[in-house]
Short mmCIF file of C-alpha atoms in Angstrom, two decimals:
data_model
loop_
_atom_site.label_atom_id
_atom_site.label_comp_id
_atom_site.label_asym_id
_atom_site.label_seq_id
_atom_site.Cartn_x
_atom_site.Cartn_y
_atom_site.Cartn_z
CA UNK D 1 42.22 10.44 -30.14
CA UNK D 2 44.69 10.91 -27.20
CA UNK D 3 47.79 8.96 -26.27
CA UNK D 4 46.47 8.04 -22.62
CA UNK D 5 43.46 5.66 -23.98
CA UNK D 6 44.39 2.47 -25.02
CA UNK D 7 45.30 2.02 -28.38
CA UNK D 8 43.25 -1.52 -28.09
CA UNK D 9 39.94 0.59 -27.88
CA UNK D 10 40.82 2.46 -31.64
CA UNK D 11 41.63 -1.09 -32.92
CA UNK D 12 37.66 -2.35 -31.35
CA UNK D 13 36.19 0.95 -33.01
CA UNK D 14 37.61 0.47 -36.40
CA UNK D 15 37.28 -3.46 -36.68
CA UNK D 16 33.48 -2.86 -35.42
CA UNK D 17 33.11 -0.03 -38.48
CA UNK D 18 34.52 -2.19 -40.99
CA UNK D 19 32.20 -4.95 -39.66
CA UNK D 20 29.14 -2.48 -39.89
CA UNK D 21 30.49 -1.55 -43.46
CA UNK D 22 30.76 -4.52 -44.93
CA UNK D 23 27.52 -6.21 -43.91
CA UNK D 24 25.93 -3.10 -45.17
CA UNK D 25 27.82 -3.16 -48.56
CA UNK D 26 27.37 -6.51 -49.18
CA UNK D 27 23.40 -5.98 -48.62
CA UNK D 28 23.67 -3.23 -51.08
CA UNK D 29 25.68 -5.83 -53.76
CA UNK D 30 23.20 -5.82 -56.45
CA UNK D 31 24.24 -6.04 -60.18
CA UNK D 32 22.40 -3.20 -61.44
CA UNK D 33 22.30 -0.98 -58.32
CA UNK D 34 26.78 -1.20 -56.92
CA UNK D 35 28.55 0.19 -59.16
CA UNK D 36 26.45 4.09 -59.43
CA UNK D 37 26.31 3.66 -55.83
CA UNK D 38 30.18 2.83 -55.75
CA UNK D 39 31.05 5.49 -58.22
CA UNK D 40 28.08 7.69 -56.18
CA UNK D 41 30.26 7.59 -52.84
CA UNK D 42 33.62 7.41 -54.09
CA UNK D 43 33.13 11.07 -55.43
CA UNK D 44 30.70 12.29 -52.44
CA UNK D 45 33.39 10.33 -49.91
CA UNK D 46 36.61 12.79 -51.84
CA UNK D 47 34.46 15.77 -51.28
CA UNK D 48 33.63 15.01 -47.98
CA UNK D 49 37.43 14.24 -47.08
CA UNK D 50 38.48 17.34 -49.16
CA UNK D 51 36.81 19.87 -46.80
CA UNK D 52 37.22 18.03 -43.92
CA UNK D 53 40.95 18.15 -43.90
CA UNK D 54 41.18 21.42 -45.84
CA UNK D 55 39.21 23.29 -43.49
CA UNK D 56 39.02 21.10 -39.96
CA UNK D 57 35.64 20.26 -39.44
CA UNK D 58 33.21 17.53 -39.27
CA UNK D 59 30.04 16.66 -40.66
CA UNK D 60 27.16 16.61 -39.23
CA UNK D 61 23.58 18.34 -39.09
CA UNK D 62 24.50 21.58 -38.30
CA UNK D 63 27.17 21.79 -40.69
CA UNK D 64 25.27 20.20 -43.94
CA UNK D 65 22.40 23.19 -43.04
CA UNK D 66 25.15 25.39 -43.74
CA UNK D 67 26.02 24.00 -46.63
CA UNK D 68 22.14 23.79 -47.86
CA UNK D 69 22.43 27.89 -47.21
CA UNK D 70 25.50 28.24 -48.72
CA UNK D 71 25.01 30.92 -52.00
CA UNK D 72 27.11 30.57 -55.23
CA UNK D 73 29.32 33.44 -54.31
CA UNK D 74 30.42 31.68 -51.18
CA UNK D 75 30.98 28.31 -53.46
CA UNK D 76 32.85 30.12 -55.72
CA UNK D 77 35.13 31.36 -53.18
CA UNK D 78 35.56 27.63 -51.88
CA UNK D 79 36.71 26.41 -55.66
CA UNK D 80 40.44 26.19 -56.25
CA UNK D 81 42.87 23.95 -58.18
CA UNK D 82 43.81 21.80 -55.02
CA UNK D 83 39.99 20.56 -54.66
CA UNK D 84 39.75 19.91 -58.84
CA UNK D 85 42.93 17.85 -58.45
CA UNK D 86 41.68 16.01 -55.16
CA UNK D 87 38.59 15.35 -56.58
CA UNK D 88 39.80 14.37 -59.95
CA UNK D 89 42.17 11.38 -58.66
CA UNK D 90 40.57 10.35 -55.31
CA UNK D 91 36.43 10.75 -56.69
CA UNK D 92 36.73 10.60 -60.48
CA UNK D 93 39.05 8.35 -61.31
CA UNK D 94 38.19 5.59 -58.98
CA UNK D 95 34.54 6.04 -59.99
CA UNK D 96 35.73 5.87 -63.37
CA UNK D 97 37.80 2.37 -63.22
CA UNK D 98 34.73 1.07 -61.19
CA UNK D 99 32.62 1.38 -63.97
CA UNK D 100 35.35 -0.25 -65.77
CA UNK D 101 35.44 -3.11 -63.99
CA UNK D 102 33.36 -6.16 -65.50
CA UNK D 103 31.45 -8.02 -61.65
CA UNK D 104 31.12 -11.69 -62.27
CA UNK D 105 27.94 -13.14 -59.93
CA UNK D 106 27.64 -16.31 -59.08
CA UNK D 107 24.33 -18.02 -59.52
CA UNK D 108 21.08 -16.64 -57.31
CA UNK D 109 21.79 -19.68 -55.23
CA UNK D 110 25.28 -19.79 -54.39
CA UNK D 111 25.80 -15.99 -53.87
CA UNK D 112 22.70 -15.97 -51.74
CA UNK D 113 24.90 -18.54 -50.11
CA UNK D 114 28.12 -17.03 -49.85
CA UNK D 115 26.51 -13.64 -48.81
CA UNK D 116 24.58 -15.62 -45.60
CA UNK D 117 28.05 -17.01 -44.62
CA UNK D 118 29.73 -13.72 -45.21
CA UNK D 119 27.03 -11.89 -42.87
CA UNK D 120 27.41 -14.43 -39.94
CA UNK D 121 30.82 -13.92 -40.19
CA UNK D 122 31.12 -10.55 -40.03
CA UNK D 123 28.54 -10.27 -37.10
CA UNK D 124 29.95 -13.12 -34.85
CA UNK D 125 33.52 -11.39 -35.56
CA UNK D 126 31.72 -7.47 -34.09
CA UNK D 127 30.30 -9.17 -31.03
CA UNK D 128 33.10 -11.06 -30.04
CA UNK D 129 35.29 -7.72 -30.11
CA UNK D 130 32.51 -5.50 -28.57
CA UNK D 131 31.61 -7.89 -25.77
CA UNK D 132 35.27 -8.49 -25.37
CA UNK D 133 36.63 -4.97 -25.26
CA UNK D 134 33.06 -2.87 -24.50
CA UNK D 135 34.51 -0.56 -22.00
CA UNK D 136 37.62 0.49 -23.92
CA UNK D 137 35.70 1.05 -26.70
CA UNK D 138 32.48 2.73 -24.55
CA UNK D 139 35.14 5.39 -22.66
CA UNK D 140 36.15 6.22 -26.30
CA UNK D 141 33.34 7.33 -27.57
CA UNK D 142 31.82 8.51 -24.59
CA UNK D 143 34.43 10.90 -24.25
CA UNK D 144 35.22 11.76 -27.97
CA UNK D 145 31.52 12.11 -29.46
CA UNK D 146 32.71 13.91 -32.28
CA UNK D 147 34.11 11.13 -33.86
CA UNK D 148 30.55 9.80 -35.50
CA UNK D 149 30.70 13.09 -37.52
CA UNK D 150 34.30 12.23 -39.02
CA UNK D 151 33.19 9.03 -39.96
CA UNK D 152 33.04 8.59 -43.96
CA UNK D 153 30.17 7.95 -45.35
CA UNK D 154 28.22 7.24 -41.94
CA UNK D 155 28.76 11.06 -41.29
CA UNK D 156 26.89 12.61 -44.31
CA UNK D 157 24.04 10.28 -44.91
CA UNK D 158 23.94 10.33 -40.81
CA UNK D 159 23.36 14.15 -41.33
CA UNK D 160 20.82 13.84 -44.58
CA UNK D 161 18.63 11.98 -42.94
CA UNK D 162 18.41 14.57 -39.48
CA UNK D 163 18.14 17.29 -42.11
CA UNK D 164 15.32 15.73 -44.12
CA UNK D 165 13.80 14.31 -40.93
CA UNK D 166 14.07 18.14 -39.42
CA UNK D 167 12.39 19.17 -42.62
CA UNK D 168 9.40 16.82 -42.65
CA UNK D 169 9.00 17.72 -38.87
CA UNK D 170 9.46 21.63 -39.51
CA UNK D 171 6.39 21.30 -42.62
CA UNK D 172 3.84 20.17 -40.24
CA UNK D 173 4.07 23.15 -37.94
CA UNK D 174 2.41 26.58 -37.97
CA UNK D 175 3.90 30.01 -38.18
CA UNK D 176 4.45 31.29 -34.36
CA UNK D 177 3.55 35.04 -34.28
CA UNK D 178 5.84 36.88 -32.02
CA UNK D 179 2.74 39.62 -31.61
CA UNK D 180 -0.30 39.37 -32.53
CA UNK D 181 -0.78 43.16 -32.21
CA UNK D 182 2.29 44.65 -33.19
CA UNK D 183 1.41 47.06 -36.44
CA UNK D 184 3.47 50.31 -38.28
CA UNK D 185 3.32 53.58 -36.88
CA UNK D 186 2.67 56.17 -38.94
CA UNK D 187 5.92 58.59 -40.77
CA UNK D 188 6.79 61.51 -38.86
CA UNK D 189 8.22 63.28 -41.68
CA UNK D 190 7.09 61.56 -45.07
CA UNK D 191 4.50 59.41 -46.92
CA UNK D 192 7.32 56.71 -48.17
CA UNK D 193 8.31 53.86 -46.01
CA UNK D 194 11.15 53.78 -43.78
CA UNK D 195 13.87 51.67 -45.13
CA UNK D 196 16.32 50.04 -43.04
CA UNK D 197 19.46 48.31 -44.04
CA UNK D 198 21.07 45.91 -41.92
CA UNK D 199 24.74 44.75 -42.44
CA UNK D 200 25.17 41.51 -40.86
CA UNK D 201 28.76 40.15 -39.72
CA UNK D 202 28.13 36.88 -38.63
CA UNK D 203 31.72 35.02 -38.89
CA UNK D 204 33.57 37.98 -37.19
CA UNK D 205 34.81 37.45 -33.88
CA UNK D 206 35.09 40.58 -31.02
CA UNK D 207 38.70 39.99 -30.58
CA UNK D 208 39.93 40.93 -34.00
CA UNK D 209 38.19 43.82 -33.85
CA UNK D 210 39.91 47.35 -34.38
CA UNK D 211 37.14 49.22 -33.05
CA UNK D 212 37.31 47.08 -29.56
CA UNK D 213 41.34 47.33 -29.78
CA UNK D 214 42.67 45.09 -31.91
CA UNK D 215 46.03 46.22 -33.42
CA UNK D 216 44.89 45.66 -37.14
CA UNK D 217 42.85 48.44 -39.08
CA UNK D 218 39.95 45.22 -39.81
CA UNK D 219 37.58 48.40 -38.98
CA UNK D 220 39.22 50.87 -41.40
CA UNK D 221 35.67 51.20 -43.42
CA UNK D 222 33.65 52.43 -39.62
CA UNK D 223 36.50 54.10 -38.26
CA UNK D 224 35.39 57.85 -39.55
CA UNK D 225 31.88 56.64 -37.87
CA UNK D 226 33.13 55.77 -34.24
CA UNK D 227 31.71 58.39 -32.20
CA UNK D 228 28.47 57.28 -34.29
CA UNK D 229 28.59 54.11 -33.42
CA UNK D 230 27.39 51.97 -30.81
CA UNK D 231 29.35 48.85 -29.63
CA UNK D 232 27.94 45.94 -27.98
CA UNK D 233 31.03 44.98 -26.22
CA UNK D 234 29.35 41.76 -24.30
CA UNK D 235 27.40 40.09 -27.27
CA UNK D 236 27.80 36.28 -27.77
CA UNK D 237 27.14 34.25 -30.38
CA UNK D 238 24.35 31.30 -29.99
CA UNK D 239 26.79 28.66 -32.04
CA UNK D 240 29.83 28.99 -34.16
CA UNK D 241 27.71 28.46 -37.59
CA UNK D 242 26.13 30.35 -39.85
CA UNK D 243 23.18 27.73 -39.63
CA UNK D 244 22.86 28.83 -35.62
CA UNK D 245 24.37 32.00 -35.02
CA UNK D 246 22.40 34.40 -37.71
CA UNK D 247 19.31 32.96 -37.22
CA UNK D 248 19.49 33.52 -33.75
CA UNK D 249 20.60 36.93 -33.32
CA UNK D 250 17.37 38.20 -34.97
CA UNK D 251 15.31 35.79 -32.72
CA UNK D 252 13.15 36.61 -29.74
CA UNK D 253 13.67 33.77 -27.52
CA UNK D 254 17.31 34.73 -27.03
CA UNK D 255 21.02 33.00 -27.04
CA UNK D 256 19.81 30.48 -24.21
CA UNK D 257 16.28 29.48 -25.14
CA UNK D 258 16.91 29.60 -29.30
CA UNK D 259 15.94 26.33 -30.65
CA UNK D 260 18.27 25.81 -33.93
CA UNK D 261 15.81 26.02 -37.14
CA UNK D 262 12.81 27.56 -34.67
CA UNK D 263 13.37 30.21 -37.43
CA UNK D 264 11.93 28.35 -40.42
CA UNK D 265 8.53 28.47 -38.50
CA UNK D 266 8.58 31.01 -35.91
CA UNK D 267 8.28 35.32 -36.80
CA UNK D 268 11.90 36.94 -35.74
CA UNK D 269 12.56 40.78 -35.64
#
């Protein structure tokens, strides 16, 4: 959010949110079903939060699929005392004193009562601000789109259900053969196999590179192979995510025509 919008649109945007959130909570006000679901968020929401500002991203489709591809050895790298401790006082121990806390309900009647009042409430209070202040608010997010995926918990469960819808979608199609004739040759020099091996970089960028100039030995391990090697020096990446950019560089339909998740149904070299 930048200084030259009015500070009257952020107010709109996060009256409007609370609005949203508390007609949805107070839907989801059940005795047997809000406190797991309290306790359920309060520790996904600290997670969420802990990456977010540990790392400086968002959450959205893209960046759950990464998470969905993540191995073990990549979560263990992620673990540390800082995310035990933030998790531990901002997900644990709020879950833990919500489960303390004895709910008194009204009876069927009067909190179906109280809830109806609280709803029209709520939604008379969000139209009045959004018809009031649409445009402030409408430049906002217009310009600053991002913002959806930094929303807790709207951003996660926004990106579960693309993910799950993506994978429903994904189930229903057939494998795409990139060539229906393409078959082995034969070995030139022996009976076994060829094996290849191929070492894949994906997070690296060009420009800390040794072997394309950079200052830093980050190349030490290729260095007695350079006049081996070939360099692409012009290669781009199709996205800055695992999720996108591996996936793509071993597609056929290249950087501008790759479709993210084309690979879960579609042959690649």
């Amino acid at each position: 959010y930048r200084a030259d919008y009015s500070p009257v649109a952020a107010a709109i945007i996060t009256a409007a949110v609370f609005a949203a959130f508390n007609l949805i909570l107070g839907l989801c006000n059940l005795p047997r079903l809000i406190k797991p679901l309290a306790a359920f968020f309060c520790i996904a929401n600290s997670a969420a939060l802990y990456f977010m500002d540990a790392y400086g991203v968002v959450i959205d489709k893209i960046m759950l699929l990464n998470v969905l591809q993540t191995d073990i050895y990549e979560v263990r790298d992620l673990l540390n005392a800082k995310m035990l401790i933030h998790l531990i006082f901002f997900g644990l121990l709020p879950a833990y004193l919500i489960y303390k806390t004895e709910i008194v309900y009204a009876t069927f009647k009067t909190e179906l009562r109280q809830r109806a009042i609280s709803n029209c409430y709520t939604l008379a209070i969000a139209a009045l601000l959004v018809a009031a202040f649409y445009p402030q608010a409408e430049i906002v997010l217009r310009k600053f789109r991002y913002l959806k995926s930094s929303l807790i918990p709207a951003n996660y469960i926004s990106a579960g259900i693309s993910v799950t819808k993506s994978k429903i979608k994904q189930s229903r199609y057939k494998l795409q053969k990139i060539s229906h004739g393409a078959t082995m040759l034969p070995q030139a020099h022996s009976d076994k196999p060829t094996l290849l091996v191929v070492v894949v970089g994906e997070s690296a960028r060009a420009a800390n590179f040794s072997l394309q100039g950079y200052e830093r030995p980050t190349n030490a391990a290729l260095e007695p192979f350079a006049d081996k090697l070939i360099y692409f020096d012009n290669f781009y990446s199709c996205g800055t995510s695992t999720a996108i950019s591996l996936p793509c560089i071993f597609a056929k339909a290249g950087r501008k025509d790759f479709v993210p998740e084309s690979e879960k149904y579609t042959e690649n070299v």
